[in-house]
Coordinates of C-alpha atoms (C1' of nucleotides) in Angstrom, one line a residue:
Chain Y
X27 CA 5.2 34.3 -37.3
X28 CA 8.3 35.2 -35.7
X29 CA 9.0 36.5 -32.0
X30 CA 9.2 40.3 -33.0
X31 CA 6.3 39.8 -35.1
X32 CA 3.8 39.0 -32.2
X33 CA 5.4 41.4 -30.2
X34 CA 4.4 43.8 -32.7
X35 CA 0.8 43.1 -33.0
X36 CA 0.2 42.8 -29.2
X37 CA 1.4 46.6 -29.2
X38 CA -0.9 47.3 -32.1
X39 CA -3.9 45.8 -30.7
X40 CA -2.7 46.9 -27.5
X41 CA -2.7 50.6 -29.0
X42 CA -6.4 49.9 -30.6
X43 CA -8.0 49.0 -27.2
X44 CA -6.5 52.3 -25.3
X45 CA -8.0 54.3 -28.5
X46 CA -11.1 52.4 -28.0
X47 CA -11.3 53.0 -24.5
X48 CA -10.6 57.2 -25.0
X49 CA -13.7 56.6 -27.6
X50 CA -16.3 54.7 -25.7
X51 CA -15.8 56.9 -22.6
X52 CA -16.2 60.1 -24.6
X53 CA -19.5 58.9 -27.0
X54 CA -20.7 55.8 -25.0
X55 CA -19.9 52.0 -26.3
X56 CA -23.2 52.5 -28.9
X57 CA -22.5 55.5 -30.5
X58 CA -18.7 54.9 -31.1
X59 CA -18.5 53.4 -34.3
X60 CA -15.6 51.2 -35.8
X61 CA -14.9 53.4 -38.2
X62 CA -14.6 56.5 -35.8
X63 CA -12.3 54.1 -34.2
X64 CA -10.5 53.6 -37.5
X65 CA -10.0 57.0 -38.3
X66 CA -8.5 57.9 -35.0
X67 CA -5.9 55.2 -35.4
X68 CA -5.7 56.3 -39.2
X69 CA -6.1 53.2 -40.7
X70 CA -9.3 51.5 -42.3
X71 CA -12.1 50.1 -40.6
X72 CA -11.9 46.8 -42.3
X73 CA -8.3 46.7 -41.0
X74 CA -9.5 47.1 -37.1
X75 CA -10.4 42.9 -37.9
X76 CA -6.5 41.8 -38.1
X77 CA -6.2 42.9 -34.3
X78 CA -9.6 42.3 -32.8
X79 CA -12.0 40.1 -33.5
X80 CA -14.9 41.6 -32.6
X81 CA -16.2 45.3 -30.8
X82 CA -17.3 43.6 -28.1
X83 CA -14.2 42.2 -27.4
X84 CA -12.4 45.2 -26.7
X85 CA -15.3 46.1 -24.0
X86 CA -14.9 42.7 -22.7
X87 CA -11.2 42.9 -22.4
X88 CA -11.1 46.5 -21.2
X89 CA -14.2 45.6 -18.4
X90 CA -12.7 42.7 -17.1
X91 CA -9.1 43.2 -16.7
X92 CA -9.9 46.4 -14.6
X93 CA -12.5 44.0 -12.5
X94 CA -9.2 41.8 -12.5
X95 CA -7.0 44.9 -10.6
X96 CA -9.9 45.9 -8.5
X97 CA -10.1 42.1 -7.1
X98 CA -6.2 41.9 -6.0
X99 CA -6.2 45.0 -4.6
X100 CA -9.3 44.3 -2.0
X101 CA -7.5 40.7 -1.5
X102 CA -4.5 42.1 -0.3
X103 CA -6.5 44.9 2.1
X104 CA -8.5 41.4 3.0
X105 CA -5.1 40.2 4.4
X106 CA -4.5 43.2 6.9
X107 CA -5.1 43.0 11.0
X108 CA -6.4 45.8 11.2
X109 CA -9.5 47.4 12.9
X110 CA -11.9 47.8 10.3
X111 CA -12.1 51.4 9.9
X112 CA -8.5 51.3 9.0
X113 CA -9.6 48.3 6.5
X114 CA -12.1 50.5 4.8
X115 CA -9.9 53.4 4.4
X116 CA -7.3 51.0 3.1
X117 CA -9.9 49.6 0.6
X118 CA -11.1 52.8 -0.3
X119 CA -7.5 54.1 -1.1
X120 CA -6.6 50.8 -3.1
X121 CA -9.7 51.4 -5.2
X122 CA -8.8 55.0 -5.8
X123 CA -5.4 53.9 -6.9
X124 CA -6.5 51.3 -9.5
X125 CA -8.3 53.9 -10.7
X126 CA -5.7 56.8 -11.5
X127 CA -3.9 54.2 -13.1
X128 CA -6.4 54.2 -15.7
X129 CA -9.1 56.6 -15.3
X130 CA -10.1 56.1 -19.0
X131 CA -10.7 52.7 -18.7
X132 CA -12.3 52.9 -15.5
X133 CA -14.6 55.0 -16.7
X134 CA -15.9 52.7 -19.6
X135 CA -15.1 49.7 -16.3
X136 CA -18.4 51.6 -15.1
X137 CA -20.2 53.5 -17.6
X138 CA -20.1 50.8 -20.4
X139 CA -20.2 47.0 -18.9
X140 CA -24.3 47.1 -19.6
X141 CA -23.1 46.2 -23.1
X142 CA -21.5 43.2 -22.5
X143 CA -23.6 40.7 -23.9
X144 CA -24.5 36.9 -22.3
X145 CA -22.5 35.6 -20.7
X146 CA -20.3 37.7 -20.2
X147 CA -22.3 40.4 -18.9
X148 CA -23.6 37.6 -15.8
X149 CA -20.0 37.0 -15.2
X150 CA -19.6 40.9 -14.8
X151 CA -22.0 41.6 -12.6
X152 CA -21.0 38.5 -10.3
X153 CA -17.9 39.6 -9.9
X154 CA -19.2 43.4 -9.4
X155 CA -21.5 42.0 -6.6
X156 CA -18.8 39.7 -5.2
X157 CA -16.0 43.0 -5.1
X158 CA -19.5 45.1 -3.1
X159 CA -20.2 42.3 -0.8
X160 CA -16.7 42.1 0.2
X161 CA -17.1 46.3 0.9
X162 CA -19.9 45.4 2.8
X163 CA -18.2 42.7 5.1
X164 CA -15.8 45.0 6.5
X165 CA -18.8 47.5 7.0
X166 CA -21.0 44.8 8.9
X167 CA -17.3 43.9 10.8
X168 CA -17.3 47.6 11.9
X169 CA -20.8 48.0 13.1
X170 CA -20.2 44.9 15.3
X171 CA -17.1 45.9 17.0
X172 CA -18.5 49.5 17.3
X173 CA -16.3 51.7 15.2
X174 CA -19.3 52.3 12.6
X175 CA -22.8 53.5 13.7
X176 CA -25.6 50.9 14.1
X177 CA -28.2 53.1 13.2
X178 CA -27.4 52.9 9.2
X179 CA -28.5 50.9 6.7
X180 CA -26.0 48.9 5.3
X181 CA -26.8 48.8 1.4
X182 CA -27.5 52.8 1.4
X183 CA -23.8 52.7 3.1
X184 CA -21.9 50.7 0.8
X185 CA -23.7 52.1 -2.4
X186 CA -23.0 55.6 -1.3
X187 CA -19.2 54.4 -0.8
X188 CA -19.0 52.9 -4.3
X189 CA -21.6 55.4 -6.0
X190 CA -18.5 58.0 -5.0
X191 CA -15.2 55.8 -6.0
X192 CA -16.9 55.0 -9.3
X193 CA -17.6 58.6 -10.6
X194 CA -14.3 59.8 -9.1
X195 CA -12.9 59.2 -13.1
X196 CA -15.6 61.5 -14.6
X197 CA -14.3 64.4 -12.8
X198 CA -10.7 64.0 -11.7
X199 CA -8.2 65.7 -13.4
X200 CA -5.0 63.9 -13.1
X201 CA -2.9 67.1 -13.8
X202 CA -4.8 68.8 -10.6
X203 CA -2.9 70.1 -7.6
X204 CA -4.4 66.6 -5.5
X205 CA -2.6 63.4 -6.4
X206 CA -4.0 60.0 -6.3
X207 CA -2.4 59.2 -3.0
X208 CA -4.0 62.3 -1.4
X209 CA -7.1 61.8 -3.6
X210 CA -7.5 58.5 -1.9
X211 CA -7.0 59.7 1.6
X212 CA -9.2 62.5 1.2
X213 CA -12.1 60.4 0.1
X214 CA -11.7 58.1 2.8
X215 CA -11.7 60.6 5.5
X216 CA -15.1 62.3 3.9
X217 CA -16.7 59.0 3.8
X218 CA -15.4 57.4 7.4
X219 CA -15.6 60.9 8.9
X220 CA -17.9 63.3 7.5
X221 CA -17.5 66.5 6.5
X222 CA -18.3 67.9 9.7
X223 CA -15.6 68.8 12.7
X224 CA -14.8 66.6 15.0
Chain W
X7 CA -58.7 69.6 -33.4
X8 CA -61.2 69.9 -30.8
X9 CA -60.1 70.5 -26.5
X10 CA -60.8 66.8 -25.9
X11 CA -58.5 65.8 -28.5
X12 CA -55.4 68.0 -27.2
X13 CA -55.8 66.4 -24.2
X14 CA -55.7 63.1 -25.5
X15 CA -52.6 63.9 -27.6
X16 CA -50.9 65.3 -24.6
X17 CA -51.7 62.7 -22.4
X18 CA -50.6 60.0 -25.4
X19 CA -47.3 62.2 -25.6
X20 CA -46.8 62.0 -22.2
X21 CA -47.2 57.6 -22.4
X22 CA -44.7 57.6 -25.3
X23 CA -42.1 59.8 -23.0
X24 CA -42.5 57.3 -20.0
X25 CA -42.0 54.5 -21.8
X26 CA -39.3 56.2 -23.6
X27 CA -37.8 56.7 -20.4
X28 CA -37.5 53.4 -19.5
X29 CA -36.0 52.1 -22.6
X30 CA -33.1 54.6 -22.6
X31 CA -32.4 53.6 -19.0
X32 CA -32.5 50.1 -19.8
X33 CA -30.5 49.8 -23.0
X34 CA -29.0 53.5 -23.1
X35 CA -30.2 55.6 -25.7
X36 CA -27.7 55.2 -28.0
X37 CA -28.3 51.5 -28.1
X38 CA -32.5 52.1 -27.7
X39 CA -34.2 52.4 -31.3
X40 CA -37.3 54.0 -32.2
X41 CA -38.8 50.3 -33.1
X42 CA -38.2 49.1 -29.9
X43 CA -40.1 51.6 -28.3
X44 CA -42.9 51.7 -30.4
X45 CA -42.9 48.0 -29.9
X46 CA -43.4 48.7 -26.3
X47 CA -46.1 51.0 -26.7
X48 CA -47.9 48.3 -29.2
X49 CA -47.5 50.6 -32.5
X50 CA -45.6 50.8 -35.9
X51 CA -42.5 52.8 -35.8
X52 CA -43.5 55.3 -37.7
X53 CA -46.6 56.1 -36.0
X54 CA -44.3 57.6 -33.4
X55 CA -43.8 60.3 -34.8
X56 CA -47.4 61.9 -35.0
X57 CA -46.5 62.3 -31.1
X58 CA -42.8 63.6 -31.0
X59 CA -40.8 65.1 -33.6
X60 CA -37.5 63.8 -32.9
X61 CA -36.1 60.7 -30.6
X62 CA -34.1 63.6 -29.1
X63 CA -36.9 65.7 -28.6
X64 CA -38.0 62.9 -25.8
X65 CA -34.2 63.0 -24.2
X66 CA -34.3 67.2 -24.2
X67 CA -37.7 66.9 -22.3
X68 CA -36.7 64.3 -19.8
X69 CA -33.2 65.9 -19.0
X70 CA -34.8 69.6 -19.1
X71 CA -37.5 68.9 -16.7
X72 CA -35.7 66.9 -14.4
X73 CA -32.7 69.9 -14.5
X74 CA -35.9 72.4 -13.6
X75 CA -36.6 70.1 -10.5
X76 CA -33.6 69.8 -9.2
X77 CA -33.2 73.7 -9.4
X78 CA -36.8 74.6 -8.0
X79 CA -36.0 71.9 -4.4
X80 CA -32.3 74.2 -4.5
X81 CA -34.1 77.7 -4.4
X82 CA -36.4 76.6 -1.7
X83 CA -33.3 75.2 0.4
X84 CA -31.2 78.6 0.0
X85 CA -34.2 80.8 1.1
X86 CA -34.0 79.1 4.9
X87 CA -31.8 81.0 7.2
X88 CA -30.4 78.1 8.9
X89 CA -26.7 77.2 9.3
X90 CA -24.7 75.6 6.2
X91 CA -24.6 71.9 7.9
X92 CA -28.3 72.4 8.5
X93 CA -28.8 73.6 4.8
X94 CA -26.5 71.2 3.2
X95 CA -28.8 68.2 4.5
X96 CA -31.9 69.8 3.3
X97 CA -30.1 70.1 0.1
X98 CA -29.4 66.4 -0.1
X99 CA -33.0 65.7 1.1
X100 CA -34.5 68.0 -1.6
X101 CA -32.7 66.6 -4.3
X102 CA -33.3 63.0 -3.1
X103 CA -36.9 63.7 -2.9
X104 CA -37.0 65.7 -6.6
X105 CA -35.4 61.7 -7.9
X106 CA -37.4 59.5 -5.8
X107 CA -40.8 61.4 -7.7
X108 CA -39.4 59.7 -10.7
X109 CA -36.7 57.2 -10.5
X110 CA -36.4 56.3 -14.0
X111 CA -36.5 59.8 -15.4
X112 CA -33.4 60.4 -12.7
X113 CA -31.5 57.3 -14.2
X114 CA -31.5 59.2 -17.6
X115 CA -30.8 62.3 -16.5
X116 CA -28.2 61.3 -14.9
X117 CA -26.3 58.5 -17.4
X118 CA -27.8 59.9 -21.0
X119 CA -27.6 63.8 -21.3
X120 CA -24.1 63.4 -22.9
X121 CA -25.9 62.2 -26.2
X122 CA -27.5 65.6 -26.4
X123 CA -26.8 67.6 -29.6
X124 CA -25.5 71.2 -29.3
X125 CA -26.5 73.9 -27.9
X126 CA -28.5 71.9 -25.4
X127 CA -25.6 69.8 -24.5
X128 CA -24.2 73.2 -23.4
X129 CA -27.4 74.4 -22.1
X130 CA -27.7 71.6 -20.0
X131 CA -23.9 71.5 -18.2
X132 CA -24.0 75.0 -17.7
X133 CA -27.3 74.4 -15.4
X134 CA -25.6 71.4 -13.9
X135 CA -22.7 73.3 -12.9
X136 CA -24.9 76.2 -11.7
X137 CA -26.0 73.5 -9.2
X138 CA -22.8 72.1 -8.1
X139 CA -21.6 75.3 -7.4
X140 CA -24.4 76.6 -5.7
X141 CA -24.0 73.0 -3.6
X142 CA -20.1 74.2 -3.3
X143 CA -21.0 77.6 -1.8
X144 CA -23.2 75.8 0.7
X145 CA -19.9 73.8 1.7
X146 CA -17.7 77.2 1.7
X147 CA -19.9 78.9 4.1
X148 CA -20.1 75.8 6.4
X149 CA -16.1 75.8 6.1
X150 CA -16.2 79.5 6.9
X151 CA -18.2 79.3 10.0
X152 CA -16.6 76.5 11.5
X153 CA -19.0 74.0 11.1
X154 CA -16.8 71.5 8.4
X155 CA -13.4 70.9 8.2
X156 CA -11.2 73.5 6.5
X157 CA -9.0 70.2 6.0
X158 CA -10.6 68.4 3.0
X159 CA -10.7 69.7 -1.1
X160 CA -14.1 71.8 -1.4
X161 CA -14.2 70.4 -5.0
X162 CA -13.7 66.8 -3.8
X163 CA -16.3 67.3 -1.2
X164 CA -18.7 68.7 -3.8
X165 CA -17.7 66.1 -6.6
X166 CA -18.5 63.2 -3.8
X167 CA -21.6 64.0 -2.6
X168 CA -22.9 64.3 -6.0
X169 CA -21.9 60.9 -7.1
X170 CA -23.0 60.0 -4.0
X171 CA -26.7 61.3 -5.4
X172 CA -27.2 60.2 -8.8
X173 CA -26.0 57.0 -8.2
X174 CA -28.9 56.2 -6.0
X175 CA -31.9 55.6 -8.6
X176 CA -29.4 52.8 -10.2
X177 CA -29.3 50.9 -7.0
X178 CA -32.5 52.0 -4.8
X179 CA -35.6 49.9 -4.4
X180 CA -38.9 52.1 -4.2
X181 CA -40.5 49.3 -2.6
X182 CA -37.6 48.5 -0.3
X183 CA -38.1 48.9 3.8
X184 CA -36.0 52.5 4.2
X185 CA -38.9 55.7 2.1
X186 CA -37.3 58.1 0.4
X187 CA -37.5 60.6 3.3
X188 CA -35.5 58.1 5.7
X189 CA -33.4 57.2 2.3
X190 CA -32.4 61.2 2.4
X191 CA -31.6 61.6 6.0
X192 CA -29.0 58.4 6.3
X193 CA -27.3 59.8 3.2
X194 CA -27.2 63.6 4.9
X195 CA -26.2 61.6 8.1
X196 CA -23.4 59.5 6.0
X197 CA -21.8 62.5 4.0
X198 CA -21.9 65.4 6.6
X199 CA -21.0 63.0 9.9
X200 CA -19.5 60.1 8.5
X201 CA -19.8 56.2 9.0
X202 CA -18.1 56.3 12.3
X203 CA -19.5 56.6 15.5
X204 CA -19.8 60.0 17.5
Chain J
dC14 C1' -52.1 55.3 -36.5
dC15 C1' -50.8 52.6 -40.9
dT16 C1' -48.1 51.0 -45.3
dA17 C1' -44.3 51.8 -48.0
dC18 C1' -40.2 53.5 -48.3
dC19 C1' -35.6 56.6 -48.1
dG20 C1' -30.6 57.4 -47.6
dA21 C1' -27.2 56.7 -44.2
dT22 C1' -24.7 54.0 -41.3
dC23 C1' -23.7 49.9 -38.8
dG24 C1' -20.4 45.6 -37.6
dG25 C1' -18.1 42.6 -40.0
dT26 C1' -16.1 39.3 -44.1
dA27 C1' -13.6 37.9 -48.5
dG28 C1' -9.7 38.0 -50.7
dG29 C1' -5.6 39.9 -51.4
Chain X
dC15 C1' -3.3 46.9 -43.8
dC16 C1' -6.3 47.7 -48.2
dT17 C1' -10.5 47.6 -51.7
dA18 C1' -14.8 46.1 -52.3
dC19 C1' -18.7 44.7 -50.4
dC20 C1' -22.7 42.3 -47.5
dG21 C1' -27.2 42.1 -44.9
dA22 C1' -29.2 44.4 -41.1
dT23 C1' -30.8 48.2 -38.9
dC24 C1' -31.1 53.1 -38.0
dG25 C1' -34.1 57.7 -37.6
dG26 C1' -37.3 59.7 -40.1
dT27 C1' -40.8 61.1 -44.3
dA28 C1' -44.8 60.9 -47.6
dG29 C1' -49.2 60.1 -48.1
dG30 C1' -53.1 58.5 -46.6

DNA sequence: CCTACCGATCGGTAGG
DNA sequence: CCTACCGATCGGTAGG
């Protein structure tokens, strides 16, 4: 196999996963079928098998190389010396920006990864408890110097924080008047500040 | 069929929905069969279907009685002449309440209703949108009398506090130390004055 | 509530 | 990338 050759099929499967993706976010990893997939691409099912070698894969690939992005951009906000409600707003914005990068896969990133069979799906939710903890940190950090109330519980906190970033995908319209960048400030301020005036 | 026998058919309906429940939470209804839940319930397959017509049948009833719920805890909340702020954290409580009655129900509601078949797929996101926007016009007024910022994206602020909601029977413990009631005033407290201290 | 069964569809393989 | 096909499983029905 020459040079151009695997160049070639790592655009192809490359082309399949981002179908996939658009697919399992619109009928749920389940219901989407290899041959809907197939037909989309217009090409038969059987043929799916010289790209991928399983379904599951393209789940596995799509759920862990956005768990990948999410990782290094919380390691870099890790980095800053900054007070931490400046750290959570950087986090928050960080995570908002993975996101809009992909929204489709960041939906099936959240709606789909119960799929994931063993191992994988352990490894999953390690890391998915690892990336909260790490949330929850800065949280605990900013209770203790007394930016963030001490009268809140910590897990409602940092669940309510992720329960909003995670759904941002299933209602953001990337063509809207609000870019990502403003998107991600936005959100920040809501969740740091509240909605009411200062 | 005799009085005494309704009620044992309603009552055996009513185990086969629960359970029901449960499974499509678990495993997603997609990926939930009809075996395995009859399995659960200790019965053939088939035998199912002298209590429900339809697997959908069971999703209609959970997402349409949940829907009626959520709407009946809304109308109470919009009758109180109180201000918006005031009115926008009974609104949270209400609707935390209505999921905390039945947590696994909620989970469904909330991750399944795509799967659906029309009309009630339409039915059922023109009454959640009904709700958001009766949420949103809660937020508009508070806007319009000063009480929240005029600064942030009313469809943002609407969009948030909702994921902000249905996330919580994925992560929340019933038998946990914070009761639903407390549960519902930290997240009014988070979402309409923020993490940071007064 | 059971046995027996249906047609449809599933993910995936063999072989080219 | 295709044709031809596999065994497994699906929701659901007939008849008792």
């Amino acid at each position: 196999m020459s040079m151009s050759d695997a160049i070639a099929n790592l655009s192809r499967k490359e082309q399949v996963i981002r179908k996939a993706a658009e697919l399992f976010k619109d009928k749920g990893y389940a219901a989407a079928s290899m041959r809907d997939l197939a037909q989309l691409l217009g090409i038969e099912a059987a043929s799916l098998y010289s790209h991928i070698k399983s379904k599951e894969e393209i789940l596995r690939s799509l759920c862990f190389d956005m768990a990948a992005e999410f990782r290094k951009s919380l390691e870099e906000v890790e980095k800053q010396h900054v007070p931490a409600s400046e750290k959570l707003r950087n986090g928050i914005i960080g995570h908002i920006q993975v996101m809009a990068k992909d929204l489709t896969a960041s939906a099936v990133f959240m709606n789909e990864h119960r799929h994931l069979s063993e191992p994988y799906l352990r490894d999953f939710l390690l890391l998915r408890i690892n990336y909260i903890n790490r949330f929850k940190t800065i949280i605990e950090d900013g209770v203790r110097t007394g930016e963030f109330k001490n009268t809140i519980d910590k897990k409602l906190a940092v669940m309510t924080l992720f329960s909003s970033l995670n759904w941002m995908p299933m209602w953001y319209d990337p063509d809207s008047s609000i870019d990502p960048q403003a998107l991600g400030d936005q959100l920040a301020d809501m969740l740091v500040n509240g909605l009411k005036k200062a």
